[in-house]
CSV table of C-alpha atoms and ligand atoms in Angstrom, one decimal:
chain,number,residue,atom,x,y,z
A,1,UNK,CA,-5.1,-12.3,11.7
A,2,UNK,CA,-6.8,-13.8,8.7
A,3,UNK,CA,-5.4,-11.3,6.2
A,4,UNK,CA,-1.8,-11.7,7.4
A,5,UNK,CA,-2.1,-15.5,6.9
A,6,UNK,CA,-2.9,-15.0,3.3
A,7,UNK,CA,0.5,-13.5,2.6
A,8,UNK,CA,2.6,-16.2,0.9
A,9,UNK,CA,6.2,-16.4,2.1
A,10,UNK,CA,8.5,-14.6,-0.2
A,11,UNK,CA,5.6,-12.7,-1.9
A,12,UNK,CA,7.6,-9.6,-2.3
A,13,UNK,CA,9.1,-10.7,-5.6
A,14,UNK,CA,11.9,-8.4,-6.8
A,15,UNK,CA,11.3,-8.7,-10.5
A,16,UNK,CA,8.8,-6.1,-11.5
A,17,UNK,CA,7.3,-5.1,-14.8
A,18,UNK,CA,7.1,-1.3,-14.5
A,19,UNK,CA,6.3,1.1,-17.3
A,20,UNK,CA,9.7,2.5,-18.3
A,21,UNK,CA,9.9,6.2,-18.8
A,22,UNK,CA,12.0,7.4,-21.7
A,23,UNK,CA,14.5,9.0,-19.3
A,24,UNK,CA,15.6,6.1,-17.2
A,25,UNK,CA,15.3,5.6,-13.4
A,26,UNK,CA,15.6,8.5,-11.0
A,27,UNK,CA,15.6,6.4,-7.8
A,28,UNK,CA,16.9,2.9,-7.3
A,29,UNK,CA,15.8,1.3,-4.0
A,30,UNK,CA,17.7,-2.0,-3.3
A,31,UNK,CA,17.1,-4.3,-0.3
A,32,UNK,CA,15.9,-1.4,1.9
A,33,UNK,CA,15.0,-2.2,5.4
A,34,UNK,CA,14.0,0.2,8.2
A,35,UNK,CA,13.4,-0.2,11.9
A,36,UNK,CA,11.8,2.2,14.4
A,37,UNK,CA,13.6,1.2,17.5
A,38,UNK,CA,13.2,-2.6,17.6
A,39,UNK,CA,10.2,-2.6,15.4
A,40,UNK,CA,10.8,-3.3,11.7
A,41,UNK,CA,8.6,-1.1,9.4
A,42,UNK,CA,10.1,-1.9,6.0
A,43,UNK,CA,11.3,-5.3,4.8
A,44,UNK,CA,13.6,-5.7,1.9
A,45,UNK,CA,12.0,-3.2,-0.4
A,46,UNK,CA,13.5,-3.0,-4.0
A,47,UNK,CA,12.1,-0.8,-6.7
A,48,UNK,CA,13.1,1.6,-9.3
A,49,UNK,CA,11.3,4.9,-9.8
A,50,UNK,CA,11.1,6.1,-13.4
A,51,UNK,CA,12.1,9.6,-14.2
A,52,UNK,CA,9.3,11.8,-15.5
A,53,UNK,CA,6.5,9.4,-14.5
A,54,UNK,CA,4.0,9.3,-11.7
A,55,UNK,CA,4.5,6.3,-9.3
A,56,UNK,CA,1.7,5.6,-6.8
A,57,UNK,CA,2.2,3.7,-3.5
A,58,UNK,CA,-1.0,2.0,-2.2
A,59,UNK,CA,-1.8,-0.3,0.6
A,60,UNK,CA,-3.7,-0.5,3.9
A,61,UNK,CA,-3.0,1.8,6.8
A,62,UNK,CA,0.2,1.2,8.6
A,63,UNK,CA,1.8,-0.8,5.7
A,64,UNK,CA,4.8,1.6,5.5
A,65,UNK,CA,3.9,3.9,2.6
A,66,UNK,CA,4.7,7.1,4.5
A,67,UNK,CA,7.8,5.5,5.9
A,68,UNK,CA,9.1,4.5,2.4
A,69,UNK,CA,8.3,7.9,0.8
A,70,UNK,CA,10.0,9.7,3.8
A,71,UNK,CA,13.0,7.5,3.3
A,72,UNK,CA,13.5,9.0,-0.2
A,73,UNK,CA,14.4,12.4,1.1
A,74,UNK,CA,15.6,11.3,4.5
A,75,UNK,CA,12.7,12.9,6.4
A,76,UNK,CA,12.9,9.9,8.7
A,77,UNK,CA,16.3,11.1,9.9
A,78,UNK,CA,14.4,13.4,12.3
A,79,UNK,CA,13.1,10.3,14.2
A,80,UNK,CA,15.2,8.9,17.0
A,81,UNK,CA,16.4,5.3,17.2
A,82,UNK,CA,16.0,4.8,13.5
A,83,UNK,CA,18.0,2.0,11.8
A,84,UNK,CA,18.2,1.4,8.1
A,85,UNK,CA,19.8,-1.2,5.9
A,86,UNK,CA,20.1,-1.4,2.1
A,87,UNK,CA,20.4,1.5,-0.3
A,88,UNK,CA,18.5,4.2,-2.1
A,89,UNK,CA,20.4,5.6,-5.0
A,90,UNK,CA,19.3,8.9,-6.4
A,91,UNK,CA,20.8,9.9,-9.7
A,92,UNK,CA,23.7,7.7,-9.1
A,93,UNK,CA,24.6,8.5,-5.5
A,94,UNK,CA,23.6,6.6,-2.4
A,95,UNK,CA,21.6,9.1,-0.3
A,96,UNK,CA,22.4,7.3,2.9
A,97,UNK,CA,26.2,7.5,2.5
A,98,UNK,CA,27.7,9.5,5.3
A,99,UNK,CA,29.0,12.1,2.8
A,100,UNK,CA,25.5,12.8,1.4
A,101,UNK,CA,24.3,16.4,1.9
A,102,UNK,CA,20.8,16.0,3.4
A,103,UNK,CA,19.8,19.6,2.9
A,104,UNK,CA,20.7,19.5,-0.8
A,105,UNK,CA,18.9,16.2,-1.1
A,106,UNK,CA,15.7,17.7,0.4
A,107,UNK,CA,16.0,20.6,-2.0
A,108,UNK,CA,16.1,18.2,-4.9
A,109,UNK,CA,13.0,16.4,-3.6
A,110,UNK,CA,10.1,18.6,-2.9
A,111,UNK,CA,7.6,17.2,-0.4
A,112,UNK,CA,3.9,17.8,-0.1
A,113,UNK,CA,2.1,16.5,3.0
A,114,UNK,CA,-1.4,15.2,3.7
A,115,UNK,CA,-2.5,18.4,5.4
A,116,UNK,CA,-1.6,21.6,3.6
A,117,UNK,CA,1.0,23.4,5.7
A,118,UNK,CA,1.4,26.9,4.3
A,119,UNK,CA,3.6,29.1,6.5
A,120,UNK,CA,1.9,32.0,8.3
A,121,UNK,CA,3.0,34.6,5.8
A,122,UNK,CA,1.8,36.0,2.6
A,123,UNK,CA,1.0,33.9,-0.5
A,124,UNK,CA,4.0,35.5,-2.3
A,125,UNK,CA,6.4,34.8,0.6
A,126,UNK,CA,5.3,31.2,0.9
A,127,UNK,CA,6.1,30.5,-2.7
A,128,UNK,CA,9.3,32.5,-2.7
A,129,UNK,CA,10.4,30.9,0.5
A,130,UNK,CA,12.8,28.3,-1.1
A,131,UNK,CA,14.5,31.0,-3.1
A,132,UNK,CA,14.8,33.2,-0.1
A,133,UNK,CA,16.4,30.4,1.8
A,134,UNK,CA,18.8,30.1,-1.1
A,135,UNK,CA,19.7,33.8,-0.6
A,136,UNK,CA,17.9,35.1,-3.7
A,137,UNK,CA,17.1,38.8,-3.1
A,138,UNK,CA,16.6,39.9,-6.7
A,139,UNK,CA,12.9,41.1,-6.7
A,140,UNK,CA,12.4,40.5,-10.4
A,141,UNK,CA,13.7,36.9,-10.2
A,142,UNK,CA,11.5,36.3,-7.1
A,143,UNK,CA,8.4,37.6,-8.8
A,144,UNK,CA,9.1,35.6,-12.0
A,145,UNK,CA,9.6,32.4,-10.1
A,146,UNK,CA,6.6,32.9,-7.9
A,147,UNK,CA,4.4,33.6,-10.8
A,148,UNK,CA,5.6,30.6,-12.8
A,149,UNK,CA,5.3,28.2,-9.8
A,150,UNK,CA,1.8,29.5,-9.1
A,151,UNK,CA,0.8,29.1,-12.8
A,152,UNK,CA,2.2,25.6,-12.8
A,153,UNK,CA,0.3,24.7,-9.7
A,154,UNK,CA,-2.9,26.0,-11.4
A,155,UNK,CA,-3.4,28.6,-8.7
A,156,UNK,CA,-2.2,31.9,-10.3
A,157,UNK,CA,-5.6,33.1,-11.6
A,158,UNK,CA,-7.1,32.6,-8.1
A,159,UNK,CA,-4.5,34.4,-6.1
A,160,UNK,CA,-2.8,36.9,-8.5
A,161,UNK,CA,-4.7,39.8,-6.8
A,162,UNK,CA,-4.1,38.5,-3.3
A,163,UNK,CA,-0.4,37.8,-3.3
A,164,UNK,CA,0.2,39.9,-0.2
A,165,UNK,CA,-2.7,38.3,1.7
A,166,UNK,CA,-1.9,35.7,4.4
A,167,UNK,CA,-1.9,32.2,2.9
A,168,UNK,CA,-3.8,30.9,5.8
A,169,UNK,CA,-6.8,32.7,4.4
A,170,UNK,CA,-6.9,30.5,1.3
A,171,UNK,CA,-9.3,27.5,1.1
A,172,UNK,CA,-7.9,24.0,1.8
A,173,UNK,CA,-7.6,23.1,-1.9
A,174,UNK,CA,-5.9,26.4,-2.6
A,175,UNK,CA,-3.5,25.9,0.3
A,176,UNK,CA,-2.6,22.5,-1.0
A,177,UNK,CA,-1.9,23.9,-4.5
A,178,UNK,CA,0.1,26.7,-2.8
A,179,UNK,CA,2.2,24.0,-1.0
A,180,UNK,CA,2.8,22.3,-4.4
A,181,UNK,CA,3.7,25.7,-5.8
A,182,UNK,CA,6.2,26.2,-3.0
A,183,UNK,CA,7.6,22.8,-3.6
A,184,UNK,CA,8.1,23.4,-7.2
A,185,UNK,CA,9.5,27.0,-6.7
A,186,UNK,CA,12.6,25.3,-5.3
A,187,UNK,CA,13.1,23.6,-8.7
A,188,UNK,CA,13.2,20.0,-7.4
A,189,UNK,CA,13.7,17.0,-9.5
A,190,UNK,CA,11.3,14.8,-7.6
A,191,UNK,CA,8.0,15.6,-6.0
A,192,UNK,CA,7.0,13.4,-3.1
A,193,UNK,CA,3.4,13.6,-2.1
A,194,UNK,CA,2.0,11.8,0.9
A,195,UNK,CA,-1.8,11.6,0.5
A,196,UNK,CA,-2.0,15.2,-0.8
A,197,UNK,CA,-5.7,15.1,-1.4
A,198,UNK,CA,-7.0,13.4,1.7
A,199,UNK,CA,-8.0,16.7,3.3
A,200,UNK,CA,-9.7,18.0,0.2
A,201,UNK,CA,-13.2,17.9,-1.4
A,202,UNK,CA,-13.8,16.2,-4.8
A,203,UNK,CA,-13.4,19.4,-6.8
A,204,UNK,CA,-10.1,20.4,-5.1
A,205,UNK,CA,-9.0,16.8,-5.5
A,206,UNK,CA,-9.8,16.8,-9.2
A,207,UNK,CA,-7.7,19.9,-9.6
A,208,UNK,CA,-4.7,18.4,-7.9
A,209,UNK,CA,-5.0,15.3,-10.0
A,210,UNK,CA,-5.1,17.4,-13.2
A,211,UNK,CA,-2.1,19.2,-11.9
A,212,UNK,CA,-0.2,16.0,-11.2
A,213,UNK,CA,-0.8,15.0,-14.7
A,214,UNK,CA,0.5,18.3,-16.0
A,215,UNK,CA,3.6,18.2,-13.9
A,216,UNK,CA,4.5,14.7,-15.1
A,217,UNK,CA,7.5,14.9,-17.4
A,218,UNK,CA,8.9,18.0,-15.6
A,219,UNK,CA,9.2,16.1,-12.4
A,220,UNK,CA,9.3,12.5,-11.2
A,221,UNK,CA,6.3,12.2,-8.9
A,222,UNK,CA,5.8,9.7,-6.1
A,223,UNK,CA,2.3,9.8,-4.6
A,224,UNK,CA,1.0,7.9,-1.6
A,225,UNK,CA,-2.8,7.5,-1.8
A,226,UNK,CA,-5.5,5.5,-0.1
A,227,UNK,CA,-7.7,6.2,-3.1
A,228,UNK,CA,-7.3,3.5,-5.7
A,229,UNK,CA,-9.3,5.3,-8.3
A,230,UNK,CA,-6.8,8.2,-7.8
A,231,UNK,CA,-3.9,5.9,-8.2
A,232,UNK,CA,-5.4,4.5,-11.4
A,233,UNK,CA,-6.2,8.0,-12.7
A,234,UNK,CA,-2.8,9.7,-12.1
A,235,UNK,CA,-0.1,7.1,-12.1
A,236,UNK,CA,1.8,5.1,-14.6
A,237,UNK,CA,3.3,2.7,-12.1
A,238,UNK,CA,1.8,1.5,-8.8
A,239,UNK,CA,3.4,-0.3,-5.9
A,240,UNK,CA,1.2,-2.3,-3.5
A,241,UNK,CA,2.6,-2.5,0.0
A,242,UNK,CA,1.5,-4.7,2.8
A,243,UNK,CA,2.9,-5.2,6.3
A,244,UNK,CA,6.1,-3.3,5.4
A,245,UNK,CA,6.7,-5.2,2.2
A,246,UNK,CA,6.4,-4.2,-1.4
A,247,UNK,CA,4.2,-7.0,-2.5
A,248,UNK,CA,3.8,-6.1,-6.1
A,249,UNK,CA,5.0,-3.3,-8.3
A,250,UNK,CA,4.1,-2.8,-11.9
A,251,UNK,CA,2.3,-0.8,-14.6
A,252,UNK,CA,-0.8,0.8,-13.0
A,253,UNK,CA,-3.1,-0.6,-15.6
A,254,UNK,CA,-2.0,-4.1,-15.1
A,255,UNK,CA,-1.9,-3.8,-11.3
A,256,UNK,CA,-5.6,-2.8,-11.4
A,257,UNK,CA,-6.7,-5.3,-14.0
A,258,UNK,CA,-4.5,-8.3,-13.9
A,259,UNK,CA,-2.5,-8.2,-10.7
A,260,UNK,CA,-0.1,-11.1,-10.4
A,261,UNK,CA,-0.2,-11.5,-6.6
A,262,UNK,CA,-3.5,-12.5,-4.9
A,263,UNK,CA,-3.1,-10.0,-2.1
A,264,UNK,CA,-3.0,-7.2,-4.7
A,265,UNK,CA,-6.1,-8.5,-6.3
A,266,UNK,CA,-7.9,-8.7,-2.9
A,267,UNK,CA,-6.8,-5.2,-2.1
A,268,UNK,CA,-7.6,-3.5,-5.4
A,269,UNK,CA,-11.0,-5.2,-5.5
A,270,UNK,CA,-11.8,-4.0,-2.0
A,271,UNK,CA,-11.7,-7.3,-0.2
A,272,UNK,CA,-9.5,-5.9,2.6
A,273,UNK,CA,-7.8,-2.7,3.6
B,1,ATP,N1,7.9,7.7,14.2
B,1,ATP,C1,7.5,6.4,14.3
B,1,ATP,N2,7.9,5.7,15.4
B,1,ATP,C2,7.6,4.4,15.6
B,1,ATP,N3,6.8,3.7,14.7
B,1,ATP,C3,6.4,4.4,13.6
B,1,ATP,C4,6.7,5.8,13.3
B,1,ATP,N4,6.1,6.1,12.2
B,1,ATP,C5,5.5,5.0,11.7
B,1,ATP,N5,5.6,4.0,12.6
B,1,ATP,C6,5.1,2.6,12.4
B,1,ATP,O1,5.6,2.1,11.2
B,1,ATP,C7,4.6,1.4,10.5
B,1,ATP,C8,4.3,2.0,9.1
B,1,ATP,O2,3.8,3.3,9.3
B,1,ATP,P1,3.5,4.3,8.1
B,1,ATP,O3,3.1,5.6,8.7
B,1,ATP,O4,4.7,4.3,7.2
B,1,ATP,O5,2.3,3.6,7.4
B,1,ATP,P2,1.3,4.1,6.2
B,1,ATP,O6,1.3,3.0,5.2
B,1,ATP,O7,1.8,5.5,5.8
B,1,ATP,O8,-0.1,4.3,7.0
B,1,ATP,P3,-1.3,5.3,6.7
B,1,ATP,O9,-2.0,4.8,5.5
B,1,ATP,O10,-2.1,5.1,7.9
B,1,ATP,O11,-0.7,6.7,6.6
B,1,ATP,C9,3.3,1.4,11.4
B,1,ATP,O12,3.3,0.3,12.1
B,1,ATP,C10,3.6,2.6,12.3
B,1,ATP,O13,3.0,2.5,13.5
B,2,MG,MG1,0.9,7.4,5.8
């Protein structure tokens, strides 16, 4: 395949010039490899994710973006015959150590998927869900948290009079903001978003992008996107992946204007992908 031939051996350099947040790194990925059965999907990925910033993962379909983001909260554990090597350190602890508490880990890393997945229950119960699971019964506390999460997700004004309505009756864009509200109601440290806007129209997309910008600082955000303009608009650091490798990782502005690796240049200028 012509594109594959362009990849220089050893192109996944491990020294990257990312924009440093003022709060240090939240995730440290080192020499991470992943196999689905006998098929290797990630090759020697090393990167640090800066706390309080937005990190975008871009690259053509099938390059491993979802696999990598799902590795951060061990969502891949649900897949049979999975093998990993290397480490992912979250706030000082290796998440793949046998002692790691996966349920606690997932609470600390909220996840938002490509298709909004509200539960078939009321708007209020959707957003309050993470607290209920934690055993919170105090009505006052539930109400406060739900309102705050909905406000943060820029949805409060649209749903404050329909809190008891079924969430499935919201528009797609509202459902996605609801899912973001539900993710942040659990008070996570990291928000993982896998193509959160791909099912949305441009107006709903713009709202989510604004929201991501507002949430930055409160949370460390990792967003997978096919949309390079979106990566350029919302992120401070961008990683370009290809064929399971992190080819280049750096400050978003530089990645889109003066990429160091030719494959990145070809991809961001639309020559392949
Ligand atoms: N559950 C699975 N079992 C086996 N192979 C898988 C599984 N999930 C993904 N893969 C394979 O791993 C590789 C990376 O897939 P992944 O979904 O991470 O790519 P992606 O970059 O997110 O693609 P897209 O942009 O299309 O979402 C692909 O070759 C894919 O077929
Ligand atoms: Mg994907």
